[in-house]
PDB file of C-alpha atoms in Angstrom:
ATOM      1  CA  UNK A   1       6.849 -31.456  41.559  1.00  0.00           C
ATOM      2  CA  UNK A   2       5.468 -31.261  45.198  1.00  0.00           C
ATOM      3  CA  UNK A   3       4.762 -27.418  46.262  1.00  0.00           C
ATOM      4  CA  UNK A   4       6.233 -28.001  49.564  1.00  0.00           C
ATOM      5  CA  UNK A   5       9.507 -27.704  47.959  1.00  0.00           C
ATOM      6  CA  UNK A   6      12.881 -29.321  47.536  1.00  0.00           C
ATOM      7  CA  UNK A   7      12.572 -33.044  47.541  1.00  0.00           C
ATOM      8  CA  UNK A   8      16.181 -33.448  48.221  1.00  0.00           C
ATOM      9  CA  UNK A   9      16.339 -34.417  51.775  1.00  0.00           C
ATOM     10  CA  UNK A  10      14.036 -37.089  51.627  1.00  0.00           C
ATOM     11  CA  UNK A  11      15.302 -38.548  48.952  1.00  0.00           C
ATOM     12  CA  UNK A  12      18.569 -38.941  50.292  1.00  0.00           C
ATOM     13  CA  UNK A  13      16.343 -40.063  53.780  1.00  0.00           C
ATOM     14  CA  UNK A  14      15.182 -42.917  51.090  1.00  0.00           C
ATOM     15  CA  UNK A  15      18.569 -43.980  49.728  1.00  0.00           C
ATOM     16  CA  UNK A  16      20.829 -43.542  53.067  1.00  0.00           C
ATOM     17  CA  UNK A  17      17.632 -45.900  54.558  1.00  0.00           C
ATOM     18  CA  UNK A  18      18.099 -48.098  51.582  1.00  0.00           C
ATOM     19  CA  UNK A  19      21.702 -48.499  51.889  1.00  0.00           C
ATOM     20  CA  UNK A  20      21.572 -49.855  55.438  1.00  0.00           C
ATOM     21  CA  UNK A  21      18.686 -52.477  55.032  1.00  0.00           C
ATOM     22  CA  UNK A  22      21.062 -53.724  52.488  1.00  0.00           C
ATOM     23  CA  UNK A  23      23.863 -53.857  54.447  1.00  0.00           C
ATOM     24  CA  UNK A  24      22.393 -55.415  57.132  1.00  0.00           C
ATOM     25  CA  UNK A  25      20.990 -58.188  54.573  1.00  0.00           C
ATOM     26  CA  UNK A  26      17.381 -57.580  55.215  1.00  0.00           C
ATOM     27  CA  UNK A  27      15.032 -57.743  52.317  1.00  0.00           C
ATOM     28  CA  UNK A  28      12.132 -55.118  51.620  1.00  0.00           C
ATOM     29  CA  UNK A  29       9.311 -57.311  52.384  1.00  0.00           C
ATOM     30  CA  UNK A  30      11.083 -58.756  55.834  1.00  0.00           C
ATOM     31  CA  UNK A  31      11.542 -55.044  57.338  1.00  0.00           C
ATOM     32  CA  UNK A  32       8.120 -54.280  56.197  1.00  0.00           C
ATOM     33  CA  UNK A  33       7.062 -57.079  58.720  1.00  0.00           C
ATOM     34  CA  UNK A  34       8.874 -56.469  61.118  1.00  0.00           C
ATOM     35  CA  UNK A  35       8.080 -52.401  61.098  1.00  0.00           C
ATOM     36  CA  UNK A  36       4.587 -53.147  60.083  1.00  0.00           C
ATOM     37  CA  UNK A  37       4.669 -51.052  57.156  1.00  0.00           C
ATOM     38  CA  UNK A  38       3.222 -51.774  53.829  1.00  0.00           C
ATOM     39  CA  UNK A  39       5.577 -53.180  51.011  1.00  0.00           C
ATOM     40  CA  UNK A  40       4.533 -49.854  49.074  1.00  0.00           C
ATOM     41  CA  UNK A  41       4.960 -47.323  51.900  1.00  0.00           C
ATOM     42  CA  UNK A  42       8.255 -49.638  51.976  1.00  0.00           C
ATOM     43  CA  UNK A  43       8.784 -48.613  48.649  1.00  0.00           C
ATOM     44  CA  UNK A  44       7.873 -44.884  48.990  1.00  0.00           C
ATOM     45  CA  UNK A  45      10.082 -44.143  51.544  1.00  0.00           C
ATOM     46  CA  UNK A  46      13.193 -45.915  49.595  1.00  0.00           C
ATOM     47  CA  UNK A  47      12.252 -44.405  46.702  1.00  0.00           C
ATOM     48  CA  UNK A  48      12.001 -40.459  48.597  1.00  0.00           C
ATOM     49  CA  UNK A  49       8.365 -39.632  47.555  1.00  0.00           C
ATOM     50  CA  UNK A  50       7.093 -39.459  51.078  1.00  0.00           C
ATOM     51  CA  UNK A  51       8.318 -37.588  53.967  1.00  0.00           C
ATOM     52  CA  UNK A  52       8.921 -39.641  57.362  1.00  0.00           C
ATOM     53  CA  UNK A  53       8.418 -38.971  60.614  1.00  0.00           C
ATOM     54  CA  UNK A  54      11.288 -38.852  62.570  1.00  0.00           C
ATOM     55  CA  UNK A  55       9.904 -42.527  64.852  1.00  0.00           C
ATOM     56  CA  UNK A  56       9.460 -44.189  62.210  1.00  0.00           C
ATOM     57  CA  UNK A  57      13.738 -43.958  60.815  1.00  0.00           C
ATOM     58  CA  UNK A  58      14.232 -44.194  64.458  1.00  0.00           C
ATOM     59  CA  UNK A  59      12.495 -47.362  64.384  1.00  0.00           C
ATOM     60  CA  UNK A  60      14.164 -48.535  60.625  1.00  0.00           C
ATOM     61  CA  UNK A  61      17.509 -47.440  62.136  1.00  0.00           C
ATOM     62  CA  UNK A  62      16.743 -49.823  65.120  1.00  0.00           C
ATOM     63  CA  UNK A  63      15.798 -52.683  63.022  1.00  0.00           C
ATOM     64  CA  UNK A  64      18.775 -52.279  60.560  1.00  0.00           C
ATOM     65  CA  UNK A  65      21.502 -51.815  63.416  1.00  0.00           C
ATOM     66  CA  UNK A  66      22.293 -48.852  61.948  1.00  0.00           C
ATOM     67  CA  UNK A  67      25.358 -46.628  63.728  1.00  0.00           C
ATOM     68  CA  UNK A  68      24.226 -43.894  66.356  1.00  0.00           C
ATOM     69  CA  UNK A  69      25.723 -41.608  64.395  1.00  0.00           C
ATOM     70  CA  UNK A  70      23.704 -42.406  60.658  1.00  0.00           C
ATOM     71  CA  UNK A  71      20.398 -42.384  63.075  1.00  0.00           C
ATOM     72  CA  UNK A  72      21.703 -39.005  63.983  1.00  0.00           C
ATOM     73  CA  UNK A  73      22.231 -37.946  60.299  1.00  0.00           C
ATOM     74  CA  UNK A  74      18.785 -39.279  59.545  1.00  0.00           C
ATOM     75  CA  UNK A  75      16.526 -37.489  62.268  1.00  0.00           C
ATOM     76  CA  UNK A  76      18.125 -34.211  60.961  1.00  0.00           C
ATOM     77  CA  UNK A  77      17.545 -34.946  57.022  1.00  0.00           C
ATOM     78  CA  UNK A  78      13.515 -36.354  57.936  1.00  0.00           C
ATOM     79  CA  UNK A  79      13.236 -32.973  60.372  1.00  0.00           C
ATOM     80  CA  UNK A  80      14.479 -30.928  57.084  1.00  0.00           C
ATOM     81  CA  UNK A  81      12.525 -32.667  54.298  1.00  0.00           C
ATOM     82  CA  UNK A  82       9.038 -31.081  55.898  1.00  0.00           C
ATOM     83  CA  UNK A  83      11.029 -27.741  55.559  1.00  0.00           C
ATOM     84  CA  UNK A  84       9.260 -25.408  51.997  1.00  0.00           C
ATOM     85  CA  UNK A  85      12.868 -24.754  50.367  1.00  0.00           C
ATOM     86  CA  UNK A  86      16.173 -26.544  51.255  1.00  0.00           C
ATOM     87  CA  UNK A  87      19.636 -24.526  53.036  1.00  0.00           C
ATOM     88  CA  UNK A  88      22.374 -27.327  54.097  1.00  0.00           C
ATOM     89  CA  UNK A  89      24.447 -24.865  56.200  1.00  0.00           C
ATOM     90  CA  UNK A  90      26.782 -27.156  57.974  1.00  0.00           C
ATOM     91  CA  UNK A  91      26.756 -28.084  61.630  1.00  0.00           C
ATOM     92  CA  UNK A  92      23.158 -27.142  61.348  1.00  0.00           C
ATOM     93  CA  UNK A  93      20.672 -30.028  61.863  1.00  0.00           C
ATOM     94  CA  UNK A  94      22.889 -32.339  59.667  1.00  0.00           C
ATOM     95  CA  UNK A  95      26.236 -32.197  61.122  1.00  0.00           C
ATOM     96  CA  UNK A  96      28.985 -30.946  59.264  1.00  0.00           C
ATOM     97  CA  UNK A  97      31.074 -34.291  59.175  1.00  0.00           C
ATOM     98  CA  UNK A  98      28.246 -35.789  56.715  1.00  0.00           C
ATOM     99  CA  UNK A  99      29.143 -35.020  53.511  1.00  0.00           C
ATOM    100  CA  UNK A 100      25.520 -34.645  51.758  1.00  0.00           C
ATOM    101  CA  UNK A 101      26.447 -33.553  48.506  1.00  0.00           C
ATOM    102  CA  UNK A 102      28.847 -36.698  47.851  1.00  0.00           C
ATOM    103  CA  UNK A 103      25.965 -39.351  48.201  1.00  0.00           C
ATOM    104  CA  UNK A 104      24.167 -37.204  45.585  1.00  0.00           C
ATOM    105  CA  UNK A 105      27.132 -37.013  43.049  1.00  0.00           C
ATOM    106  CA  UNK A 106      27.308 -40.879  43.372  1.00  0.00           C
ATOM    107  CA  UNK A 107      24.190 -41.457  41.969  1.00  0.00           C
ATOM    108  CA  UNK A 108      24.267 -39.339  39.636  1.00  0.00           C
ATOM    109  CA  UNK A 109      24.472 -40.053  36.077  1.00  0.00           C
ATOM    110  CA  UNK A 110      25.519 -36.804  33.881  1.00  0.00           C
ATOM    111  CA  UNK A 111      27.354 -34.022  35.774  1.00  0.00           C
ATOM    112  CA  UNK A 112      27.812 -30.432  34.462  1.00  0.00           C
ATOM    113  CA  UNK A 113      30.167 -28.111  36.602  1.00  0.00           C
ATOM    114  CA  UNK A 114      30.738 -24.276  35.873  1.00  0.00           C
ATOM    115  CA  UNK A 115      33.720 -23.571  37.328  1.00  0.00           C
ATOM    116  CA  UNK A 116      34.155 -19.518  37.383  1.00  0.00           C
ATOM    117  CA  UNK A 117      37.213 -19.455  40.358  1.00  0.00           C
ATOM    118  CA  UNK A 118      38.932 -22.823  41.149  1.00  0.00           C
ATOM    119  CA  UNK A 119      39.352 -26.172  39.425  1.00  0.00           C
ATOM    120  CA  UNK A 120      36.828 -28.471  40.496  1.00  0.00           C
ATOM    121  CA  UNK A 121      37.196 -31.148  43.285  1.00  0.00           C
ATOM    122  CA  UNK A 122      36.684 -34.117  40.563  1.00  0.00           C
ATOM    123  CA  UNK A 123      39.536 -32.802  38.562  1.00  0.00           C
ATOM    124  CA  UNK A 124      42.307 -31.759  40.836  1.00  0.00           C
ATOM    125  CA  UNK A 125      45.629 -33.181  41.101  1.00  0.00           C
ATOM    126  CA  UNK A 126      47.162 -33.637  44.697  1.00  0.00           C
ATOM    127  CA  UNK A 127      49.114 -30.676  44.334  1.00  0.00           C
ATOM    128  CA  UNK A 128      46.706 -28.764  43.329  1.00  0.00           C
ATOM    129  CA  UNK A 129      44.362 -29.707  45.698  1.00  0.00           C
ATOM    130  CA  UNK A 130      47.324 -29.565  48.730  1.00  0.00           C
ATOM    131  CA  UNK A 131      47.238 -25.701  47.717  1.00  0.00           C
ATOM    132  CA  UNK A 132      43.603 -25.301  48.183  1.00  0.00           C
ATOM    133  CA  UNK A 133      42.863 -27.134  51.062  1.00  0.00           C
ATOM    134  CA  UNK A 134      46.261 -25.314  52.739  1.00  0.00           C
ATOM    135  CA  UNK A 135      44.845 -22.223  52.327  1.00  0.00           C
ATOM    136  CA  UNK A 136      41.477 -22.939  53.352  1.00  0.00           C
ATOM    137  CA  UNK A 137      42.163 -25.233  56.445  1.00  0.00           C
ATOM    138  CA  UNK A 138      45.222 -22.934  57.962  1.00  0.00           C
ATOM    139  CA  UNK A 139      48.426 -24.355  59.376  1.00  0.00           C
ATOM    140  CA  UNK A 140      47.102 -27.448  60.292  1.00  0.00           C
ATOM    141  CA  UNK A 141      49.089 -30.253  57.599  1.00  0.00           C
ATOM    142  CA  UNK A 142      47.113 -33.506  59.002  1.00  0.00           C
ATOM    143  CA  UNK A 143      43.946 -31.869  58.066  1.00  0.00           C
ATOM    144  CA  UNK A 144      45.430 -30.866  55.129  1.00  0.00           C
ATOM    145  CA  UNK A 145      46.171 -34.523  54.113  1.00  0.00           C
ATOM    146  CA  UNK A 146      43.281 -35.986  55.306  1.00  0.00           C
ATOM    147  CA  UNK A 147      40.974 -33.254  53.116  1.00  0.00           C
ATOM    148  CA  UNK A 148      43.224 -33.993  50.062  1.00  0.00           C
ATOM    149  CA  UNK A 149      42.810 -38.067  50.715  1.00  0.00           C
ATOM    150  CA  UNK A 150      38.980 -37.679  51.023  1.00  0.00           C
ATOM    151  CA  UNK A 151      39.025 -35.672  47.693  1.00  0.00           C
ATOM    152  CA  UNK A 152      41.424 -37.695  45.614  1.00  0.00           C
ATOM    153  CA  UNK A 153      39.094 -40.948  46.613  1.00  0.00           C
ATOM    154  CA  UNK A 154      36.256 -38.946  46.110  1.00  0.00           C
ATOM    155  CA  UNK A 155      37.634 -38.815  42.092  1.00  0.00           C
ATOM    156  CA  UNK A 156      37.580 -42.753  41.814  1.00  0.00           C
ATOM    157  CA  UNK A 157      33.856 -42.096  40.833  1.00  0.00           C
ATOM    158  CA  UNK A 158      34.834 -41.552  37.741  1.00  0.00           C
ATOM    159  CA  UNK A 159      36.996 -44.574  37.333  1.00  0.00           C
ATOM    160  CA  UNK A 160      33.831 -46.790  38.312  1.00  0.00           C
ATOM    161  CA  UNK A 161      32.671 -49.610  35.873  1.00  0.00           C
ATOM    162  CA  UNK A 162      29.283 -50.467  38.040  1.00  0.00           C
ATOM    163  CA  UNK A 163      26.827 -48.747  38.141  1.00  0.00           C
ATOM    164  CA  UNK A 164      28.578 -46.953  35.316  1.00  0.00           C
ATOM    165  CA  UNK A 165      30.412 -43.929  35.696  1.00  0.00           C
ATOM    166  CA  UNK A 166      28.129 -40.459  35.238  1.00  0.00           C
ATOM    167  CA  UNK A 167      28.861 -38.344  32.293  1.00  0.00           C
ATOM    168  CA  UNK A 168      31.249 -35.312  33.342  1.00  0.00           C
ATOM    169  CA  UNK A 169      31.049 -31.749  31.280  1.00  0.00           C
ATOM    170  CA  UNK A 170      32.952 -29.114  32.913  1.00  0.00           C
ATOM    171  CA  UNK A 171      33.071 -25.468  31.731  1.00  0.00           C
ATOM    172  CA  UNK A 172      35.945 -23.535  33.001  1.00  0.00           C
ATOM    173  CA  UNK A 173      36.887 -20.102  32.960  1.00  0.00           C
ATOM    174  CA  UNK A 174      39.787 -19.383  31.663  1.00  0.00           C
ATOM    175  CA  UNK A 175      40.690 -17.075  34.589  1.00  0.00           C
ATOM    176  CA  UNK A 176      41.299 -20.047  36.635  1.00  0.00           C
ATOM    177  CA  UNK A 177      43.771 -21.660  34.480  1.00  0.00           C
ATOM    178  CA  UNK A 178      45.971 -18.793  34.564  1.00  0.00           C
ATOM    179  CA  UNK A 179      45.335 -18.506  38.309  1.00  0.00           C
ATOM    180  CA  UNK A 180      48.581 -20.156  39.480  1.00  0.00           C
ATOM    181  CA  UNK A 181      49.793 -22.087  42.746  1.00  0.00           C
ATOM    182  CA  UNK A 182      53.540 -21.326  43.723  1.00  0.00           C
ATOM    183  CA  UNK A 183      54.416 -25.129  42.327  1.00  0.00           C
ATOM    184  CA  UNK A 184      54.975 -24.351  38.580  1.00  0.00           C
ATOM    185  CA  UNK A 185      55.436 -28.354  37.808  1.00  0.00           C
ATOM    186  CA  UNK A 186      52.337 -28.656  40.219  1.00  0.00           C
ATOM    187  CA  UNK A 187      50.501 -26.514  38.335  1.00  0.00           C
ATOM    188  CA  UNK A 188      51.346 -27.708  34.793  1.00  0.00           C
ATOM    189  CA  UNK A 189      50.697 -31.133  36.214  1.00  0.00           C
ATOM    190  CA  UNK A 190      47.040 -29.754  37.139  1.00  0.00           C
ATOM    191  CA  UNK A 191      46.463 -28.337  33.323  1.00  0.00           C
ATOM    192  CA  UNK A 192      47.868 -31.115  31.401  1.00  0.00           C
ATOM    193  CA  UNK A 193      45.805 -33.080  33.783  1.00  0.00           C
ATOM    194  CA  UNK A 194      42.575 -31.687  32.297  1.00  0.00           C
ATOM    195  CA  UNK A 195      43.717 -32.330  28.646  1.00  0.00           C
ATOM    196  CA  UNK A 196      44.530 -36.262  29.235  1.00  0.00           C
ATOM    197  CA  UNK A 197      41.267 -36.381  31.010  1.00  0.00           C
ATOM    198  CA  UNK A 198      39.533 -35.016  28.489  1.00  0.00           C
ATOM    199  CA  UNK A 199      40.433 -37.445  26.121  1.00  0.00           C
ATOM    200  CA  UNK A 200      38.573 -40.144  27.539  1.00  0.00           C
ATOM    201  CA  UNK A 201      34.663 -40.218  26.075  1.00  0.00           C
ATOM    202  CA  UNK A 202      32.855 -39.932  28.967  1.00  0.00           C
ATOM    203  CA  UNK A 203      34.357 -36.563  30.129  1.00  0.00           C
ATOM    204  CA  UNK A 204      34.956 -33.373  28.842  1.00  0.00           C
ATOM    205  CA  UNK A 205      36.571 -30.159  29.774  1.00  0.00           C
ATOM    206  CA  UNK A 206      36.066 -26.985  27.765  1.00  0.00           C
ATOM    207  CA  UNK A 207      37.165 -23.242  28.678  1.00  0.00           C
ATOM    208  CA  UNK A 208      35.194 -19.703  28.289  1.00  0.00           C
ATOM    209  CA  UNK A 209      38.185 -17.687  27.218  1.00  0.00           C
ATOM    210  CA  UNK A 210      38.873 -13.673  27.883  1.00  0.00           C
ATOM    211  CA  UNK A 211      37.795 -12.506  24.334  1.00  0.00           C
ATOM    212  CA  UNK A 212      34.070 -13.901  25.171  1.00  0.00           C
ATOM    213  CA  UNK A 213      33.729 -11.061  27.561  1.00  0.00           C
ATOM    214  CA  UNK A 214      31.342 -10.789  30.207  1.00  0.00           C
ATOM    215  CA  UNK A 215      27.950 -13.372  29.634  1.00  0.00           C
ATOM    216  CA  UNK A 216      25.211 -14.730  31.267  1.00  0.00           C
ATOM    217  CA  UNK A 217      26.665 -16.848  33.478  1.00  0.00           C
ATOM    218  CA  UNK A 218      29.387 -14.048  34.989  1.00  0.00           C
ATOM    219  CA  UNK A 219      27.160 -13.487  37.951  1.00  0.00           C
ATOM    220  CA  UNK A 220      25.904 -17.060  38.930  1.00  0.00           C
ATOM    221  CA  UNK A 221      29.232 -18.131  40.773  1.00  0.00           C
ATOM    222  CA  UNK A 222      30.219 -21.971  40.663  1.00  0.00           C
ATOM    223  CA  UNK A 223      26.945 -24.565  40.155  1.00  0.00           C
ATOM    224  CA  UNK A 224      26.413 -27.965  39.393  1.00  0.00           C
ATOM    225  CA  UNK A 225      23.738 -29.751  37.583  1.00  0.00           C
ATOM    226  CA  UNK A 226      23.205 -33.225  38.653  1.00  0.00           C
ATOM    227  CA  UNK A 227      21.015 -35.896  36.251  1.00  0.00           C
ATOM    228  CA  UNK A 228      19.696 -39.065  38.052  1.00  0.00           C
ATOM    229  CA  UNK A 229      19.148 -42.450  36.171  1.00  0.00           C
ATOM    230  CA  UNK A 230      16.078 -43.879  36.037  1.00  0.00           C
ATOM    231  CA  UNK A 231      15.951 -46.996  38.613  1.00  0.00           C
ATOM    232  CA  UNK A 232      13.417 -49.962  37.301  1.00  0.00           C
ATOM    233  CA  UNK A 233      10.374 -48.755  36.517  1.00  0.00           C
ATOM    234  CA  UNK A 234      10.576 -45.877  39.006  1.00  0.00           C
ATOM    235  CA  UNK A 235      10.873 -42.602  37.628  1.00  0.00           C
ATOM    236  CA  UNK A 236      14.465 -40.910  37.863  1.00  0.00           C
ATOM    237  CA  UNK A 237      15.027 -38.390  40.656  1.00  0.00           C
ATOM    238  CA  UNK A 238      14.193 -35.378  39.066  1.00  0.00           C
ATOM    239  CA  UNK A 239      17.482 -33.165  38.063  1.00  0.00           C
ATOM    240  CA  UNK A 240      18.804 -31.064  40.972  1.00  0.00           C
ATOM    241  CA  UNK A 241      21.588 -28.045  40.915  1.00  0.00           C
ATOM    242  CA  UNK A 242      24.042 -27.359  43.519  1.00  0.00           C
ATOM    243  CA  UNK A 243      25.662 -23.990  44.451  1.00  0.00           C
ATOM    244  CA  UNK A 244      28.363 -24.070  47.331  1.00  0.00           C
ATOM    245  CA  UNK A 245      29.300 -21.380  48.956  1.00  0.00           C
ATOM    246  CA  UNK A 246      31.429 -21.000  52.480  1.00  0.00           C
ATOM    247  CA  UNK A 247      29.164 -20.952  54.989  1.00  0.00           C
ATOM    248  CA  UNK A 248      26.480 -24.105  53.504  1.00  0.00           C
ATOM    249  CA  UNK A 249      25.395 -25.025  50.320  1.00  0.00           C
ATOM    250  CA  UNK A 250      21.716 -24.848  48.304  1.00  0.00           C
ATOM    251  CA  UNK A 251      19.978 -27.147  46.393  1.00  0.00           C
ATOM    252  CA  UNK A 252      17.647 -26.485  43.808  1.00  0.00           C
ATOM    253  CA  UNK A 253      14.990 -29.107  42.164  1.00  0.00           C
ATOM    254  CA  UNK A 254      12.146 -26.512  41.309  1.00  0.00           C
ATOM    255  CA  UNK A 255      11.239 -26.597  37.966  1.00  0.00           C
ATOM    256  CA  UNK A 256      11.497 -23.187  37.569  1.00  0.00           C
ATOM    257  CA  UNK A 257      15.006 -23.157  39.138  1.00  0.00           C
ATOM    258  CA  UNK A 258      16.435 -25.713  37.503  1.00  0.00           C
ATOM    259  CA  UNK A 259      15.649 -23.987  33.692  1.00  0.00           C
ATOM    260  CA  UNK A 260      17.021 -20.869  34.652  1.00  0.00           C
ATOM    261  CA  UNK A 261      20.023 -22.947  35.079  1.00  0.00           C
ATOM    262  CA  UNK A 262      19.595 -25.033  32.254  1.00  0.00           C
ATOM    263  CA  UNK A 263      19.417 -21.254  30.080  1.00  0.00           C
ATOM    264  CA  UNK A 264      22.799 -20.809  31.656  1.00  0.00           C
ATOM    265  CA  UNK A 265      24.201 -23.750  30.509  1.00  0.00           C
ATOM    266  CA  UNK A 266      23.282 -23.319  27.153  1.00  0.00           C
ATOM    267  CA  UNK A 267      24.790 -19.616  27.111  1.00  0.00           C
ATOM    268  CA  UNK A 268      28.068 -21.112  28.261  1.00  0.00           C
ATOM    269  CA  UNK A 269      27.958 -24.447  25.821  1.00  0.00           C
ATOM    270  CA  UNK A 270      27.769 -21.645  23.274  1.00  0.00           C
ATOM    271  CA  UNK A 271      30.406 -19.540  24.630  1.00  0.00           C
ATOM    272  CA  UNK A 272      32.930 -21.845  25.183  1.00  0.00           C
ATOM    273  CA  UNK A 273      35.458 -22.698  22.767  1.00  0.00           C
ATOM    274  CA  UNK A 274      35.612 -26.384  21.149  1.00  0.00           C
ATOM    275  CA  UNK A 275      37.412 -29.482  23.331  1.00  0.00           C
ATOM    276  CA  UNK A 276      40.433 -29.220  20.369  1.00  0.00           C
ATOM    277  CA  UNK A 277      40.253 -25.503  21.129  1.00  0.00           C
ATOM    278  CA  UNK A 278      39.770 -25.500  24.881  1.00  0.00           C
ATOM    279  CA  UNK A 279      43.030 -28.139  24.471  1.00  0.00           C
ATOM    280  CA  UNK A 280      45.115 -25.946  22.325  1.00  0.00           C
ATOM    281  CA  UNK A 281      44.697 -23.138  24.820  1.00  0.00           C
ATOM    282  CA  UNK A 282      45.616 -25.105  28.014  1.00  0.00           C
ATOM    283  CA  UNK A 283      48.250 -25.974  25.722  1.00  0.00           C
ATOM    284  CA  UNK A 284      49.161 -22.266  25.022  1.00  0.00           C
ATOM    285  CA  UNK A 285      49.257 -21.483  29.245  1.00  0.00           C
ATOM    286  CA  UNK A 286      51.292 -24.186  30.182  1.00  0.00           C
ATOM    287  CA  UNK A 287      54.132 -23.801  27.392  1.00  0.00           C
ATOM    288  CA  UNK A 288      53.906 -20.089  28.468  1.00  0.00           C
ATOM    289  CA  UNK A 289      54.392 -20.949  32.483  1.00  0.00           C
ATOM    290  CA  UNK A 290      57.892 -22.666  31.435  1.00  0.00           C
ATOM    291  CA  UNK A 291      58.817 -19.025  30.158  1.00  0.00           C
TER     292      UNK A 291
END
C-alpha cells in the first residue's frame, strides 16, 4: 500500500468518474481520445491507483456532461486524495450533502458492523429510525422524513440481486437492545426485526451480552469493516474501516490499521453469543417489554 496514505478518495475519484462516462454512454477508449489520455492512464484513474489533478476531472467532467454539482464533489475528493491520511469532516472540501460513505457500502461485498450504542442504519425499522433521526435533527418533521426515506432506501442494498448483495455480520451490544424508544410496539417491531433478518443466509446478527463484561472492543466505539470484490482481473480495493463520529467520519486502509481492527473483530466473534443464542435473547427482551 502507497505511503502517502489512504487511497480512499481517489478511488471513489475513479468510480464516481466511472459512473458518469457510463451514463453518458461513452466508452473507455472514445474519452481517452477525446481527453488525449492513454487507454491505461484511462484505466488507472477508473480503477483509483493514480491521483488526478484537479484539470484533468475538470476536463472528464466536461466531456461526460457531468452536473456542476458532481464536478464540485470531484475537485474536492482529487484535492483530498494528495492529502498523507484521510478526515471526511463534512462541509469541508466535500460538501456535506454528498454522502461518501454510501457509494463505498455499495460496492462493497462483506460488511461487518460493531454496533456498541444504536442499531445500525442497515437494520432499522421506520420507527426506530423516526426516533433517531428526531432526536438528532430537532423539531424539524420534514427533515425528519426525508432522513428516514434516504435511510430506509439506503437498506434496499441488501435486497439487491445484481451485483449481488454484500455479506452483512453485525455484532451488537446488548446494551442497545435494551435501550428503548417511547414506542413499545415500535421497538419490539425493531428487535423482532433483527431476528427475521437474521434468518436469511446472507446476514447475520449476533449480540455481546452483559455477563461478557468489559473486552477489547469496549473502547473502539461503532466501526465498520468494508471488503471489496475483485473486478476482472484488477485487484480488489483493498479492505477499508469506517468510524463515524458527529462532527466527520475516518477512514482507515493502512495495513497496520486495518489488523488492529481485524484483532477486534475476532475478540468480539469470540465474545458474542451464537445466532440461536443471540435469537433466544432478543427473544427474552422483547417478551419482557410486554411486562
Amino acid at each position: 500500500m502507497s505511503e502517502t496514505g489512504s487511497t480512499v478518495p481517489r478511488r471513489q475519484v475513479g468510480r464516481l468518474l466511472k459512473q458518469l462516462r457510463e451514463q453518458a454512454g461513452i466508452s473507455l477508449m472514445a474519452a481517452a481520445q477525446e481527453l488525449e489520455f492513454s487507454r491505461a492512464r484511462m484505466y488507472r484513474i477508473e480503477n483509483g491507483e493514480v491521483p488526478v489533478r484537479k484539470h484533468d476531472v475538470i476536463a472528464m467532467c466536461g466531456v461526460y456532461g457531468a452536473p456542476g454539482h458532481m464536478t464540485e464533489v470531484l475537485i474536492g475528493l482529487a484535492q483530498e486524495s494528495k492529502a498523507k491520511g484521510w478526515w471526511h469532516a463534512y462541509g469541508d472540501v466535500v460538501p456535506a450533502w454528498f454522502e461518501l460513505y454510501v457509494g463505498m457500502e455499495q460496492a462493497a461485498s462483506r460488511l461487518r458492523l460493531f454496533a456498541p450504542s444504536v442499531i445500525p442504519g442497515l437494520l432499522q425499522t421506520r420507527e426506530y429510525a423516526e426516533f433517531v433521526f428526531g432526536r438528532w435533527l430537532g423539531d424539524d418533521p420534514v427533515a425528519v422524513e426525508n432522513a428516514v426515506a434516504v435511510r430506509l432506501e439506503r437498506q434496499s442494498l441488501l435486497r439487491r440481486s445484481r451485483p449481488k448483495a454484500p455479506r452483512l455480520e453485525v455484532i451488537i451490544d446488548e446494551g442497545v437492545l435494551r435501550r428503548s424508544v417511547p414506542d413499545t410496539l415500535g421497538m419490539q417491531k425493531q428487535l423482532a426485526h433483527l431476528v427475521n433478518v437474521s434468518t436469511r443466509p446472507d446476514i447475520s446478527v449476533r449480540v455481546v451480552p452483559f455477563a461478557a463484561g468489559p473486552h477489547q472492543a469496549s473502547s473502539s466505539g461503532q466501526f465498520t469493516v468494508l471488503e471489496f470484490p475483485a473486478v476482472g482481473t484488477a485487484s480488489p480495493e483493498p479492505t477499508t474501516i469506517y468510524c463515524e463520529n458527529l462532527t466527520g467520519a475516518l477512514y482507515l486502509d493502512k495495513l497496520a490499521e486495518v489488523e488492529t481492527y481485524e484483532n477486534i473483530w475476532a475478540t468480539l466473534d469470540a465474545t458474542a453469543l451464537s445466532q440461536s443464542d443471540s435469537d433466544d435473547l432478543i427473544g427474552a427482551i422483547i417478551k419482557e417489554s410486554d411486562g
